[in-house]
Coordinates of C-alpha atoms and ligand atoms in Angstrom, one line a residue:
M15 CA 0.0 0.0 0.0
M16 CA 1.1 3.5 -0.7
R17 CA 2.9 5.2 2.1
P18 CA 1.8 8.7 3.3
A19 CA 4.2 11.5 2.9
A20 CA 3.2 12.8 6.3
I21 CA 0.8 12.0 9.1
V22 CA -1.0 14.4 11.4
K23 CA -1.5 12.7 14.7
T24 CA -4.0 14.0 17.2
K25 CA -5.9 12.6 20.2
E26 CA -8.7 11.5 17.9
G27 CA -6.5 9.5 15.5
S28 CA -4.3 10.0 12.6
S29 CA -4.8 11.9 9.3
P30 CA -2.4 10.8 6.6
V31 CA -1.3 13.1 3.8
F32 CA -0.5 11.4 0.5
V33 CA 1.6 13.2 -2.1
G34 CA 2.4 12.0 -5.6
E35 CA 2.2 12.4 -9.3
G36 CA -0.9 10.4 -10.6
L37 CA -2.5 10.1 -7.1
L38 CA -5.9 11.1 -8.4
E39 CA -6.2 7.7 -10.1
A40 CA -5.6 6.1 -6.7
L41 CA -8.5 7.9 -5.0
P42 CA -10.9 5.0 -5.1
R43 CA -8.4 2.6 -3.5
L44 CA -7.6 5.2 -0.8
M45 CA -11.3 5.8 -0.1
D46 CA -12.0 2.0 0.1
I47 CA -9.3 1.7 2.7
R48 CA -10.1 4.8 4.7
C49 CA -13.8 5.4 4.2
G50 CA -15.7 2.4 3.2
G51 CA -19.3 2.7 1.8
S52 CA -20.3 3.0 -1.9
R53 CA -21.0 6.7 -2.3
C54 CA -19.7 10.1 -1.6
V55 CA -20.4 13.8 -2.2
L56 CA -17.8 15.5 -4.4
V57 CA -17.6 19.2 -3.8
T58 CA -15.6 21.5 -6.2
D59 CA -15.9 25.0 -7.7
A60 CA -17.4 26.3 -10.9
R61 CA -14.0 26.8 -12.5
L62 CA -12.8 23.2 -11.8
E63 CA -16.1 21.4 -12.5
P64 CA -15.8 21.0 -16.3
G65 CA -12.3 19.6 -16.2
L66 CA -10.9 18.2 -12.9
G67 CA -14.4 17.9 -11.4
R68 CA -15.7 15.6 -14.1
R69 CA -12.5 13.7 -14.3
V70 CA -12.4 12.9 -10.6
R71 CA -16.1 12.0 -10.7
R72 CA -15.3 9.5 -13.5
I73 CA -12.4 8.1 -11.5
L74 CA -14.6 7.5 -8.4
G75 CA -17.3 6.0 -10.6
R76 CA -14.8 3.5 -12.2
G77 CA -13.8 2.5 -8.7
G78 CA -17.5 1.6 -8.0
R79 CA -18.4 4.7 -6.0
R80 CA -21.3 7.0 -6.8
A81 CA -20.3 10.6 -6.5
D82 CA -23.0 13.2 -6.2
L83 CA -21.5 16.5 -7.4
F84 CA -22.0 19.9 -5.7
V85 CA -20.5 23.0 -7.3
L86 CA -19.5 26.0 -5.2
P87 CA -18.9 29.5 -6.6
V88 CA -15.3 30.4 -7.4
G89 CA -13.1 32.2 -4.8
E90 CA -14.1 33.6 -1.4
R91 CA -17.8 33.4 -2.4
A92 CA -17.5 29.6 -1.8
K93 CA -17.0 30.5 1.9
S94 CA -20.2 32.7 2.1
P95 CA -23.1 31.8 4.4
A96 CA -25.3 31.6 1.3
A97 CA -23.1 29.0 -0.4
L98 CA -22.9 27.0 2.8
Q99 CA -26.7 27.0 3.2
K100 CA -27.1 25.6 -0.4
L101 CA -24.5 22.9 0.3
Y102 CA -26.4 21.8 3.5
G103 CA -29.6 21.7 1.4
F104 CA -27.9 19.5 -1.2
L105 CA -26.6 17.2 1.5
L106 CA -30.1 16.8 3.0
R107 CA -31.8 16.3 -0.4
S108 CA -29.3 13.7 -1.5
R109 CA -29.9 11.9 1.8
V110 CA -26.3 11.9 3.0
E111 CA -25.8 9.6 6.0
R112 CA -23.4 10.0 9.0
G113 CA -20.8 7.9 7.3
T114 CA -21.0 9.4 3.7
P115 CA -17.7 11.1 3.0
L116 CA -17.5 14.5 1.5
V117 CA -14.6 15.0 -1.0
A118 CA -13.3 18.5 -1.3
L119 CA -11.7 19.0 -4.7
G120 CA -10.2 22.4 -5.2
G121 CA -8.2 25.2 -3.6
G122 CA -8.3 26.5 -0.1
T123 CA -11.7 28.1 -0.5
V124 CA -13.3 24.8 -1.5
G125 CA -11.4 22.9 1.2
D126 CA -12.4 25.4 3.9
A127 CA -16.1 25.6 2.9
A128 CA -16.6 21.9 2.2
G129 CA -14.5 21.1 5.3
F130 CA -16.7 23.3 7.5
A131 CA -19.8 21.7 6.0
A132 CA -18.4 18.2 6.8
A133 CA -17.4 19.3 10.3
T134 CA -20.9 20.6 11.1
F135 CA -23.4 18.5 9.0
Y136 CA -25.0 15.9 11.4
R137 CA -22.2 17.1 13.8
G138 CA -19.6 15.7 11.5
I139 CA -19.3 13.5 8.5
P140 CA -16.0 12.2 7.0
L141 CA -13.9 14.6 5.0
V142 CA -11.4 13.8 2.2
Q143 CA -9.2 16.7 1.1
V144 CA -8.1 16.7 -2.5
P145 CA -6.2 20.0 -2.8
T146 CA -5.6 21.4 -6.3
T147 CA -3.8 24.6 -5.7
L148 CA -0.2 24.8 -4.4
L149 CA -1.4 26.8 -1.4
A150 CA -4.0 24.1 -0.6
Q151 CA -1.5 21.2 -1.1
V152 CA 1.1 22.6 1.2
D153 CA -1.1 24.3 3.7
S154 CA -4.8 24.6 3.9
A155 CA -5.7 20.9 3.2
I156 CA -3.5 19.8 6.1
G157 CA -4.2 20.4 9.8
G158 CA -8.0 20.3 10.1
K159 CA -8.8 24.0 10.2
T160 CA -12.0 24.7 8.4
A161 CA -13.9 28.0 8.1
V162 CA -16.4 30.2 6.4
N163 CA -16.6 34.0 6.2
H164 CA -19.0 36.3 8.0
P165 CA -19.8 39.6 6.3
L166 CA -17.8 41.3 9.0
A167 CA -14.7 39.1 9.0
K168 CA -12.9 36.4 7.0
N169 CA -12.7 32.9 8.5
A170 CA -14.8 34.1 11.5
V171 CA -16.9 30.9 11.8
G172 CA -14.9 27.7 11.8
A173 CA -14.2 24.3 13.3
F174 CA -11.4 21.8 13.6
H175 CA -12.1 18.7 11.5
Q176 CA -9.2 16.5 10.4
P177 CA -9.7 14.8 7.0
V178 CA -9.7 11.0 7.0
F179 CA -6.9 11.6 4.5
A180 CA -5.6 14.3 2.1
A181 CA -4.3 13.4 -1.3
A182 CA -2.1 16.0 -3.2
D183 CA -1.3 15.2 -6.8
P184 CA 1.2 17.8 -8.0
S185 CA 0.4 17.1 -11.6
V186 CA -2.9 19.1 -11.3
L187 CA -0.8 22.2 -10.6
R188 CA 0.2 22.6 -14.2
T189 CA -3.1 24.4 -15.1
L190 CA -2.9 26.8 -12.2
S191 CA -2.6 30.4 -13.2
E192 CA 0.9 31.9 -12.8
R193 CA -0.3 34.2 -10.1
D194 CA -2.0 31.5 -8.0
F195 CA 1.1 29.3 -8.4
H196 CA 3.4 32.1 -7.3
S197 CA 1.2 32.9 -4.4
G198 CA 1.5 29.3 -3.2
L199 CA 5.2 29.5 -3.5
G200 CA 5.0 32.3 -0.8
E201 CA 3.7 29.6 1.7
V202 CA 6.4 27.1 0.5
V203 CA 9.1 29.7 1.2
K204 CA 7.5 30.3 4.7
Y205 CA 8.3 26.7 5.7
G206 CA 11.9 27.0 4.7
L207 CA 12.5 30.4 6.2
A208 CA 10.7 29.9 9.5
L209 CA 11.0 26.2 10.2
D210 CA 13.5 24.3 8.1
A211 CA 16.9 25.8 7.1
G212 CA 17.8 22.7 5.0
F213 CA 14.6 23.1 3.0
A214 CA 15.3 26.8 2.5
R215 CA 18.7 25.9 0.9
L216 CA 17.1 23.1 -1.1
L217 CA 14.5 25.6 -2.4
R218 CA 17.2 27.9 -3.7
R219 CA 18.9 25.0 -5.5
D220 CA 15.6 23.7 -7.0
W221 CA 14.0 27.1 -7.7
A222 CA 14.2 27.0 -11.5
L223 CA 12.8 23.5 -11.5
L224 CA 10.0 24.5 -9.2
T225 CA 8.9 27.5 -11.1
A226 CA 9.0 25.4 -14.3
R227 CA 6.6 23.1 -12.4
D228 CA 8.8 20.1 -12.7
A229 CA 6.8 17.2 -11.4
A230 CA 9.6 15.6 -9.3
A231 CA 10.7 18.9 -7.8
L232 CA 7.1 19.8 -7.0
A233 CA 6.4 16.5 -5.4
R234 CA 9.5 16.8 -3.2
A235 CA 8.6 20.3 -2.1
V236 CA 4.9 19.6 -1.4
G237 CA 5.9 16.4 0.5
R238 CA 8.5 18.4 2.6
C239 CA 6.0 21.1 3.4
A240 CA 3.4 18.5 4.3
R241 CA 5.8 16.9 6.8
I242 CA 6.7 20.2 8.4
K243 CA 3.0 21.2 8.8
A244 CA 2.0 17.7 10.0
R245 CA 4.8 17.8 12.7
I246 CA 3.7 21.3 13.9
V247 CA 0.0 20.4 13.9
S248 CA 0.6 17.1 15.7
A249 CA 2.4 19.0 18.5
D250 CA -0.4 21.6 18.9
E251 CA -3.5 20.8 17.0
R252 CA -5.7 23.4 18.6
D253 CA -3.3 26.3 18.5
L254 CA -2.9 26.4 22.3
S255 CA 0.8 26.0 23.1
G256 CA 2.3 28.5 20.8
T257 CA 3.8 25.9 18.5
R258 CA 1.1 26.1 15.7
E259 CA 1.4 29.8 15.9
L260 CA 4.9 29.5 14.4
L261 CA 3.1 28.7 11.1
N262 CA 1.8 32.3 11.3
F263 CA 5.2 33.7 10.4
G264 CA 4.6 36.6 8.1
H265 CA 0.9 36.5 8.7
T266 CA 0.4 39.4 11.1
V267 CA 1.5 42.0 8.6
G268 CA 0.3 39.7 5.7
H269 CA -3.2 39.5 6.9
S270 CA -3.4 43.2 7.6
L271 CA -2.2 43.8 4.0
E272 CA -4.9 41.6 2.7
I273 CA -7.5 43.6 4.6
A274 CA -6.0 47.0 3.7
T275 CA -6.0 46.2 0.0
R276 CA -9.4 44.6 0.2
Y277 CA -8.1 41.2 -0.9
R278 CA -6.5 42.5 -4.1
L279 CA -3.4 40.7 -3.0
R280 CA -3.4 36.9 -3.0
H281 CA -2.9 35.3 0.4
G282 CA 0.6 34.0 -0.4
E283 CA 1.7 37.4 -1.9
A284 CA 0.6 39.2 1.3
V285 CA 2.3 36.6 3.5
A286 CA 5.5 37.0 1.4
L287 CA 5.5 40.8 2.1
G288 CA 4.7 40.1 5.8
M289 CA 7.7 37.7 6.0
G290 CA 9.9 40.5 4.5
A291 CA 8.7 42.8 7.3
A292 CA 9.3 40.2 10.0
V293 CA 12.9 39.5 8.7
L294 CA 13.6 43.2 8.7
L295 CA 12.2 43.6 12.2
S296 CA 14.5 40.7 13.3
Q297 CA 17.5 42.4 11.6
M298 CA 16.7 45.7 13.3
R299 CA 16.7 44.0 16.6
G300 CA 20.0 42.5 15.8
I301 CA 18.8 38.9 16.4
F302 CA 19.0 37.7 12.8
D303 CA 22.1 35.7 12.0
P304 CA 24.1 37.7 9.4
Q305 CA 25.2 34.5 7.8
D306 CA 21.6 33.8 6.7
V307 CA 20.8 37.3 5.3
D308 CA 21.8 36.5 1.8
A309 CA 19.7 33.2 1.6
A310 CA 16.7 34.8 3.2
S311 CA 16.7 37.9 1.0
W312 CA 17.1 35.8 -2.1
L313 CA 14.1 33.7 -1.3
L314 CA 12.0 36.7 -0.3
D315 CA 12.9 38.4 -3.6
Q316 CA 11.5 35.5 -5.5
V317 CA 8.1 35.6 -3.9
C318 CA 7.5 39.3 -2.9
P319 CA 5.3 41.4 -5.2
P320 CA 5.8 45.2 -5.0
W321 CA 4.5 46.6 -1.7
P322 CA 1.0 47.9 -2.4
R323 CA 0.5 51.7 -2.7
G324 CA -1.1 53.4 0.2
A325 CA -0.5 50.5 2.6
G326 CA 1.5 52.2 5.3
L327 CA 1.4 51.8 9.1
R328 CA -1.7 54.0 9.3
E329 CA -3.6 51.7 7.0
L330 CA -2.3 48.6 8.6
E331 CA -2.4 49.2 12.3
G332 CA -6.2 48.9 12.5
P333 CA -6.2 45.4 10.9
I334 CA -3.1 44.4 12.9
G335 CA -4.9 45.3 16.1
L336 CA -7.7 43.1 15.2
D337 CA -5.4 40.2 14.5
K338 CA -6.3 36.8 16.0
K339 CA -2.9 36.6 17.7
V340 CA -3.7 39.6 19.9
R341 CA -3.4 38.4 23.5
G342 CA -4.5 41.1 25.9
S343 CA -3.3 44.3 24.3
K344 CA 0.0 42.8 23.0
N345 CA 0.7 41.7 19.5
V346 CA 2.5 38.4 19.0
F347 CA 4.9 38.4 16.2
I348 CA 7.0 35.5 14.9
L349 CA 10.6 36.8 14.3
L350 CA 13.6 34.8 13.2
R351 CA 17.1 34.3 14.7
G352 CA 18.1 32.9 11.4
L353 CA 16.8 30.4 8.8
G354 CA 14.5 27.9 10.5
R355 CA 14.9 29.5 13.9
P356 CA 11.7 31.2 14.8
V357 CA 11.0 33.2 18.0
R358 CA 7.7 34.4 19.4
V359 CA 7.8 38.0 20.7
S360 CA 5.1 40.1 22.1
D361 CA 6.8 43.4 22.6
V362 CA 7.0 44.9 19.1
S363 CA 6.4 48.6 19.4
V364 CA 4.5 50.8 17.0
S365 CA 7.6 52.8 16.1
E366 CA 9.6 49.6 15.4
L367 CA 6.7 48.4 13.2
R368 CA 6.6 51.7 11.4
L369 CA 10.3 51.5 10.6
A370 CA 10.0 48.0 9.3
I371 CA 7.0 48.7 7.1
D372 CA 8.6 51.9 5.7
G373 CA 11.8 50.0 5.1
C374 CA 10.0 47.3 3.1
R375 CA 8.1 49.9 1.1
L376 CA 11.4 51.5 0.2
I377 CA 13.1 48.3 -0.8
S378 CA 10.2 46.9 -2.8
R379 CA 9.5 49.9 -5.0
Ligands
NAD418 N1 -7.6 26.1 6.5 C1 -6.4 26.5 6.5 O1 -5.5 26.1 7.3 C2 -6.0 27.6 5.5 C3 -4.7 27.9 5.4 C4 -4.3 28.9 4.4 C5 -5.3 29.5 3.6 N2 -6.6 29.1 3.8 C6 -7.7 29.6 3.0 O2 -7.5 29.2 1.6 C7 -8.1 30.1 0.7 C8 -7.2 30.4 -0.4 O3 -7.0 29.2 -1.1 P1 -6.4 29.2 -2.6 O4 -5.3 30.2 -2.7 O5 -6.2 27.8 -3.0 O6 -7.6 29.9 -3.4 P2 -8.8 29.4 -4.3 O7 -9.4 28.2 -3.7 O8 -9.7 30.5 -4.5 O9 -8.2 28.9 -5.7 C9 -7.6 29.9 -6.5 C10 -8.1 29.8 -8.0 O10 -7.5 28.7 -8.6 C11 -8.5 27.9 -9.2 N3 -7.9 26.5 -9.3 C12 -7.9 25.6 -8.3 N4 -7.2 24.5 -8.6 C13 -6.8 24.7 -9.9 C14 -6.1 24.0 -10.8 N5 -5.5 22.8 -10.5 N6 -5.9 24.5 -12.1 C15 -6.4 25.7 -12.4 N7 -7.1 26.5 -11.6 C16 -7.3 26.0 -10.3 C17 -9.7 28.1 -8.4 O11 -10.9 27.8 -9.2 C18 -9.6 29.5 -8.1 O12 -10.1 30.3 -9.1 C19 -8.4 31.4 1.6 O13 -9.8 31.4 1.8 C20 -7.7 31.1 2.9 O14 -8.4 31.7 4.0 C21 -7.0 28.2 4.7
ZN419 ZN1 -1.1 31.3 5.2

């Protein structure tokens, strides 16, 4: 039997992550082993439905499993209360049972919305994650966080629900738009910079292969990210001890940039800029190992878009204050002592932050 690339281990059990070229064809076998039953609900988005959606439905059918198809709107609208309500209606009308698995085929928006539906429908039905964007393969499909948006805030309503398994087939990434692919690379770089120096060096070596979407290089990188994420989530599934928080490297400023630009930046682009600010903060504090500056700057240069106009401290401080990492009145930042050496700090002052943001704006013009 195929070996998982990574396993998320929690109190409730284990959630394997399979990574490999051609894995879609193995879905029926994986489902037979992990889910049982003879039917499932396949959830995807309107952009994927005509291509990948139909293909996966056929594959499941060949494996003897009926797949009822539900199509979500593209993008964040998949995570709206209205879309969720329709999905619940579909699950009721198609008489889904407690054991019927829901298969989320798509990017992070499909995974989050379908995942939240699976977490809540009948208080929880099995979930299979089949991520099709780079961001979803390395991040959102792993770790069990699911959420939908409230009109007042993104990801405001959510639940933890580990998939019975996740299956990432890097060959599907070839059709991803250049911008979405690049945004995913932002999260890939995050794992190297913040959590695995060896991976950071490997990324630099393999960069040309990765951006050419070389199958083997992609499978290696996705597998490595999955292992890092699985290790962190297994240590702190519910984000309670501070360990899982390390995955938020670059996200404090990143998230505020998404809000300040009204989501004109892709998530990975905003995170890349946020990582730049965090590295600069670390350097200003004199804690960042000078030997790692060159490697970190090189990787950041590959993934950072230009800093958006009009996104200065004044525009960002509101959203930063609302950040989920706020404990009491203090902001928690993840800074670095060097590649793969994160530190949590909660004493970043407004003036320090202003210097870092202004510094980034100067550099990236
Ligand atoms: N749950 C988590 O832990 C977690 C972590 C990070 C991000 N997220 C969430 O993930 C979402 C972003 O995910 P995303 O970046 O994958 O965006 P997305 O789901 O909107 O996908 C981006 C675009 O790519 C298209 N697409 C998907 N797969 C494709 C393929 N193989 N070929 C061609 N096009 C394809 C989609 O139709 C969509 O238009 C956000 O809502 C964010 O909040 C969740
Ligand atoms: Zn992220």
